[in-house]
């Protein structure tokens, strides 16, 4: 499950992992997008990526999906995080949601926008 503030790059990360390339143009995710990746060969390994929209209005609906065994990827743009206290609070709230909803969660933190 990929979560974090809006415009952090969540959709671009998922597209790169699933399709092997960053998308040319993206718009903000409305709600949740689900993409499936199947490992080539006969392994039968499949991953489902839940790409959560980062706008605060969607935070409540995300709670429905957090009560599961999953790997949580919390993505943020560190440049945006330095702009305001509100944005720092938003990142903290996404992490807090995962910690509150899941016992012993596996969380991976990803910093985006290195190339800019």
mmCIF file of N, CA, C and O in Angstrom, residues 31 76 85 108:
data_model
loop_
_atom_site.group_PDB
_atom_site.id
_atom_site.type_symbol
_atom_site.label_atom_id
_atom_site.label_comp_id
_atom_site.label_asym_id
_atom_site.label_seq_id
_atom_site.Cartn_x
_atom_site.Cartn_y
_atom_site.Cartn_z
ATOM 1 N N UNK A 31 -9.184 8.968 -4.768
ATOM 2 C CA UNK A 31 -9.492 7.758 -3.999
ATOM 3 C C UNK A 31 -8.324 6.799 -4.002
ATOM 4 O O UNK A 31 -7.271 7.094 -3.466
ATOM 5 N N UNK A 76 7.148 10.640 0.303
ATOM 6 C CA UNK A 76 7.022 12.085 0.454
ATOM 7 C C UNK A 76 8.072 12.789 -0.369
ATOM 8 O O UNK A 76 9.101 12.229 -0.734
ATOM 9 N N UNK A 85 4.685 23.795 8.143
ATOM 10 C CA UNK A 85 4.408 22.869 9.239
ATOM 11 C C UNK A 85 3.213 21.984 8.908
ATOM 12 O O UNK A 85 3.147 20.839 9.320
ATOM 13 N N UNK A 108 8.037 1.069 4.734
ATOM 14 C CA UNK A 108 9.194 1.520 3.956
ATOM 15 C C UNK A 108 8.997 2.998 3.679
ATOM 16 O O UNK A 108 7.956 3.402 3.150
#
